[in-house]
Short mmCIF file of C-alpha atoms and ligand atoms in Angstrom, two decimals:
data_model
loop_
_atom_site.label_atom_id
_atom_site.label_comp_id
_atom_site.label_asym_id
_atom_site.label_seq_id
_atom_site.Cartn_x
_atom_site.Cartn_y
_atom_site.Cartn_z
CA GLU A 8 -63.56 -3.09 5.60
CA ILE A 9 -62.71 -0.92 8.60
CA GLN A 10 -62.67 2.78 7.72
CA ALA A 11 -62.11 4.35 11.14
CA ILE A 12 -61.30 3.48 14.75
CA ILE A 13 -62.79 5.44 17.65
CA PHE A 14 -61.09 5.24 21.00
CA ASP A 15 -62.07 5.75 24.59
CA LEU A 16 -59.32 7.42 26.60
CA ASP A 17 -59.49 6.52 30.29
CA GLY A 18 -58.47 2.88 30.70
CA VAL A 19 -57.67 2.36 27.01
CA ILE A 20 -54.98 4.83 26.02
CA THR A 21 -53.78 5.49 29.55
CA ASP A 22 -54.53 4.04 32.95
CA THR A 23 -56.35 7.10 34.30
CA ALA A 24 -59.21 4.81 35.36
CA LYS A 25 -57.20 4.29 38.55
CA TYR A 26 -56.97 8.07 39.16
CA HIS A 27 -60.71 8.48 38.68
CA TYR A 28 -61.17 5.73 41.23
CA GLU A 29 -58.81 7.38 43.73
CA ALA A 30 -60.42 10.77 43.27
CA TRP A 31 -63.93 9.38 43.90
CA LYS A 32 -62.64 7.32 46.80
CA GLN A 33 -61.31 10.45 48.51
CA LEU A 34 -64.70 12.13 48.19
CA ALA A 35 -66.66 9.03 49.23
CA ASP A 36 -64.46 8.68 52.33
CA GLU A 37 -65.15 12.30 53.28
CA LEU A 38 -68.87 11.62 52.93
CA ASN A 39 -68.64 8.28 54.72
CA ILE A 40 -70.07 6.41 51.77
CA PRO A 41 -68.70 2.90 51.11
CA PHE A 42 -66.71 2.77 47.90
CA ASP A 43 -64.52 0.07 46.46
CA TRP A 44 -63.07 -1.19 43.16
CA LYS A 45 -66.10 -3.28 42.47
CA PHE A 46 -68.50 -0.36 42.81
CA ASN A 47 -66.15 1.76 40.75
CA GLU A 48 -66.63 -0.61 37.78
CA GLN A 49 -70.12 0.84 37.32
CA LEU A 50 -68.70 4.36 37.09
CA LYS A 51 -66.28 3.64 34.25
CA GLY A 52 -67.25 5.61 31.18
CA ILE A 53 -70.02 7.43 33.03
CA ASP A 54 -69.85 11.23 33.20
CA ARG A 55 -69.03 13.16 36.34
CA MET A 56 -72.51 14.10 37.61
CA ALA A 57 -74.03 10.72 36.75
CA SER A 58 -71.19 9.07 38.67
CA LEU A 59 -71.82 11.25 41.70
CA GLU A 60 -75.53 10.39 41.58
CA LYS A 61 -74.67 6.67 41.59
CA ILE A 62 -72.40 7.15 44.61
CA LEU A 63 -75.02 9.20 46.51
CA SER A 64 -77.76 6.69 45.69
CA GLN A 65 -76.02 4.34 48.10
CA LEU A 66 -77.12 6.56 50.99
CA PRO A 67 -80.27 5.49 52.86
CA ASP A 68 -82.33 8.50 51.71
CA GLU A 69 -81.24 7.99 48.11
CA GLY A 70 -79.35 11.30 48.32
CA LYS A 71 -82.40 13.08 47.03
CA SER A 72 -82.32 15.69 49.74
CA PHE A 73 -79.14 17.36 48.43
CA THR A 74 -79.33 20.62 46.56
CA LEU A 75 -77.93 20.88 43.05
CA GLU A 76 -75.39 23.36 44.40
CA GLN A 77 -74.18 20.86 46.99
CA LYS A 78 -73.85 18.18 44.34
CA GLN A 79 -71.95 20.54 42.08
CA ASP A 80 -69.55 21.32 44.92
CA TRP A 81 -68.87 17.61 45.41
CA ALA A 82 -68.39 17.04 41.71
CA THR A 83 -65.94 19.96 41.64
CA SER A 84 -64.14 18.58 44.66
CA LYS A 85 -63.74 15.17 42.95
CA ASN A 86 -62.43 16.91 39.85
CA MET A 87 -59.88 18.83 41.92
CA ASN A 88 -58.70 15.54 43.46
CA TYR A 89 -58.48 14.12 39.95
CA GLN A 90 -56.59 17.04 38.45
CA LEU A 91 -53.98 16.80 41.20
CA LEU A 92 -53.57 13.09 40.47
CA ILE A 93 -53.08 13.57 36.73
CA GLU A 94 -50.84 16.62 36.98
CA LYS A 95 -47.68 14.63 36.30
CA VAL A 96 -49.06 12.24 33.70
CA ASP A 97 -46.81 12.15 30.66
CA GLU A 98 -46.11 9.89 27.67
CA SER A 99 -44.61 7.25 29.94
CA GLU A 100 -48.18 6.47 31.03
CA ILE A 101 -49.43 5.52 27.58
CA LEU A 102 -50.54 1.92 27.96
CA PRO A 103 -48.51 -0.88 26.30
CA GLY A 104 -49.23 -1.50 22.62
CA ILE A 105 -51.12 1.75 22.06
CA LEU A 106 -48.37 3.62 20.21
CA ASP A 107 -47.74 0.63 17.96
CA LEU A 108 -51.44 0.50 17.18
CA PHE A 109 -51.50 4.24 16.37
CA HIS A 110 -48.51 3.83 14.06
CA ASP A 111 -50.13 0.86 12.30
CA LEU A 112 -53.32 2.87 11.78
CA LYS A 113 -51.33 5.76 10.29
CA GLN A 114 -49.54 3.35 8.00
CA ALA A 115 -52.81 1.74 6.90
CA GLY A 116 -54.37 5.18 6.36
CA ILE A 117 -57.13 4.51 8.90
CA PRO A 118 -58.30 7.69 10.67
CA ALA A 119 -58.77 7.70 14.44
CA GLY A 120 -61.22 9.51 16.69
CA LEU A 121 -61.42 10.08 20.42
CA ALA A 122 -64.76 9.60 22.17
CA SER A 123 -64.03 10.24 25.84
CA ALA A 124 -66.65 11.25 28.36
CA SER A 125 -64.00 13.17 30.26
CA ARG A 126 -63.78 16.92 30.22
CA ASN A 127 -60.13 16.43 31.10
CA ALA A 128 -59.49 14.39 27.94
CA ARG A 129 -57.92 17.21 25.88
CA THR A 130 -55.48 18.04 28.67
CA LEU A 131 -54.47 14.38 28.94
CA VAL A 132 -54.10 13.99 25.17
CA ARG A 133 -51.71 16.94 25.26
CA GLN A 134 -49.77 15.60 28.26
CA LEU A 135 -49.49 12.17 26.63
CA LYS A 136 -48.41 13.81 23.36
CA VAL A 137 -50.85 11.70 21.33
CA GLU A 138 -52.64 14.66 19.68
CA PRO A 139 -51.10 13.94 16.24
CA PHE A 140 -52.75 10.51 16.12
CA PHE A 141 -56.30 11.82 16.34
CA ASP A 142 -58.20 13.21 13.38
CA VAL A 143 -61.16 14.02 15.58
CA ILE A 144 -61.61 14.65 19.31
CA VAL A 145 -65.23 14.92 20.37
CA ASP A 146 -66.06 17.45 23.04
CA PRO A 147 -68.22 15.50 25.56
CA THR A 148 -70.14 18.68 26.43
CA SER A 149 -71.36 18.85 22.81
CA VAL A 150 -73.42 15.64 23.00
CA ALA A 151 -76.85 15.32 24.59
CA GLN A 152 -76.45 11.98 26.36
CA GLY A 153 -73.38 10.32 27.87
CA LYS A 154 -72.44 6.66 27.57
CA PRO A 155 -74.13 4.12 27.48
CA ALA A 156 -76.03 6.26 24.93
CA PRO A 157 -74.40 6.13 21.48
CA ASP A 158 -74.20 9.91 21.01
CA ILE A 159 -70.48 10.47 21.46
CA PHE A 160 -69.49 7.60 19.13
CA LEU A 161 -72.01 8.75 16.53
CA LYS A 162 -70.65 12.29 16.72
CA ALA A 163 -67.08 11.02 16.23
CA ALA A 164 -68.14 8.97 13.18
CA GLU A 165 -70.01 11.95 11.76
CA GLU A 166 -67.01 14.23 12.21
CA LEU A 167 -64.78 11.59 10.62
CA GLY A 168 -67.25 11.30 7.77
CA VAL A 169 -67.47 7.50 8.12
CA ALA A 170 -70.69 5.45 8.37
CA SER A 171 -71.12 3.62 11.69
CA ARG A 172 -70.93 0.14 10.17
CA TYR A 173 -67.38 0.81 9.01
CA CYS A 174 -66.29 2.04 12.45
CA VAL A 175 -64.62 0.15 15.26
CA GLY A 176 -64.93 1.42 18.85
CA VAL A 177 -62.42 0.49 21.56
CA GLU A 178 -63.52 0.57 25.22
CA ASP A 179 -62.61 -0.73 28.68
CA ALA A 180 -66.05 -0.11 30.27
CA GLU A 181 -69.39 -1.87 30.08
CA ALA A 182 -71.19 1.46 29.48
CA GLY A 183 -68.75 2.18 26.66
CA ILE A 184 -69.32 -1.15 24.93
CA GLN A 185 -73.07 -0.52 25.15
CA ALA A 186 -72.55 2.92 23.58
CA ILE A 187 -70.53 1.42 20.69
CA LYS A 188 -73.09 -1.31 20.06
CA SER A 189 -76.01 1.15 20.16
CA ALA A 190 -74.12 3.26 17.61
CA GLY A 191 -74.09 0.22 15.29
CA MET A 192 -70.33 -0.20 15.40
CA PHE A 193 -67.96 -3.12 15.91
CA ALA A 194 -66.98 -3.15 19.62
CA VAL A 195 -63.52 -4.08 20.84
CA GLY A 196 -63.33 -4.56 24.62
CA VAL A 197 -60.15 -4.28 26.65
CA GLY A 198 -60.32 -6.03 30.00
CA ASP A 199 -62.43 -8.60 31.76
CA ALA A 200 -64.37 -10.85 29.36
CA ASP A 201 -67.34 -11.21 31.74
CA THR A 202 -67.74 -7.48 32.28
CA LEU A 203 -67.36 -6.75 28.57
CA SER A 204 -69.32 -9.73 27.27
CA ASP A 205 -71.33 -7.60 24.81
CA ALA A 206 -68.18 -6.70 22.90
CA ASP A 207 -67.57 -8.29 19.48
CA TYR A 208 -63.94 -8.94 20.19
CA ILE A 209 -62.20 -8.86 23.59
CA VAL A 210 -58.57 -8.70 24.61
CA ALA A 211 -57.38 -8.82 28.22
CA GLU A 212 -54.80 -6.05 27.90
CA THR A 213 -53.92 -3.19 25.59
CA SER A 214 -50.66 -4.95 24.68
CA GLN A 215 -52.83 -7.48 22.82
CA LEU A 216 -54.51 -4.84 20.67
CA SER A 217 -53.35 -5.16 17.10
CA PHE A 218 -54.87 -3.54 14.05
CA TYR A 219 -54.34 -6.69 12.01
CA ASP A 220 -56.10 -8.88 14.59
CA ILE A 221 -58.99 -6.43 14.84
CA ARG A 222 -59.28 -6.37 11.05
CA ARG A 223 -59.31 -10.16 10.96
CA HIS A 224 -62.20 -10.28 13.46
CA PHE A 225 -64.08 -7.33 12.01
CA VAL A 226 -67.60 -7.95 10.80
CA GLY A 227 -69.20 -4.81 9.43
C1 BG6 B 10 -64.70 8.74 31.71
C2 BG6 B 10 -64.24 7.95 32.90
O1 BG6 B 10 -63.77 8.60 30.68
O2 BG6 B 10 -64.82 10.13 32.02
C3 BG6 B 10 -65.15 8.24 34.09
O3 BG6 B 10 -64.25 6.59 32.59
C4 BG6 B 10 -65.27 9.73 34.34
O4 BG6 B 10 -64.63 7.58 35.22
C5 BG6 B 10 -65.73 10.43 33.06
O5 BG6 B 10 -66.18 9.99 35.36
C6 BG6 B 10 -65.87 11.94 33.22
O6 BG6 B 10 -64.60 12.48 33.47
P1 BG6 B 10 -64.35 13.96 33.94
O7 BG6 B 10 -62.85 14.12 33.83
O8 BG6 B 10 -65.09 14.89 33.02
O9 BG6 B 10 -64.83 14.07 35.35
MG1 MG B 11 -62.72 4.05 29.79
#
């Protein structure tokens, strides 16, 4: 039986994936580096610096000649773009079906955790007013390795006091599904079935997420 559900934030609870894309796009344009939706897929779930490295690796010299300070400035600049874009996010931007799912979990007595790689996650959770639905919010700076490593999902399970095999993870990114699977959990993917093919159960949109359907598919 399922004993806990651990959620990603960006692209699962709210469509901030599009704001991350726009914020990176602004920086990439300034640096004259090609950047499109397809490339952005690889950045989903990946932390800020690792994302920047992937973008810079497109440059002929592999971007290796940049100082750490320069890279930190670019990462900060992306984050400033992002923070401007999310300034007005409120509960109207919670994705369809998510609040129903949260209510069903509460009713079933299933605790929920948040395992977001974003250092802006707590701000967004507050703006979206979904704080009361989470028993645990993992601080991404407290884990050694970002997704696709399992660390953040394992930390969430540990803080919830639930063994991995009784946990379900919900993700919209390939790196996230890999993290859930490496953590030994049941992976629910939201989005494109080809991109998320390693997931145990996939829905195309958040509106199709239902606790009862997940429970029916769950193998733990
Ligand atoms: C993840 C997003 O949730 O958080 C990534 O999918 C993002 O796109 C990462 O890079 C880190 O976010 P932040 O807000 O700390 O730069
Ligand atoms: Mg995501």
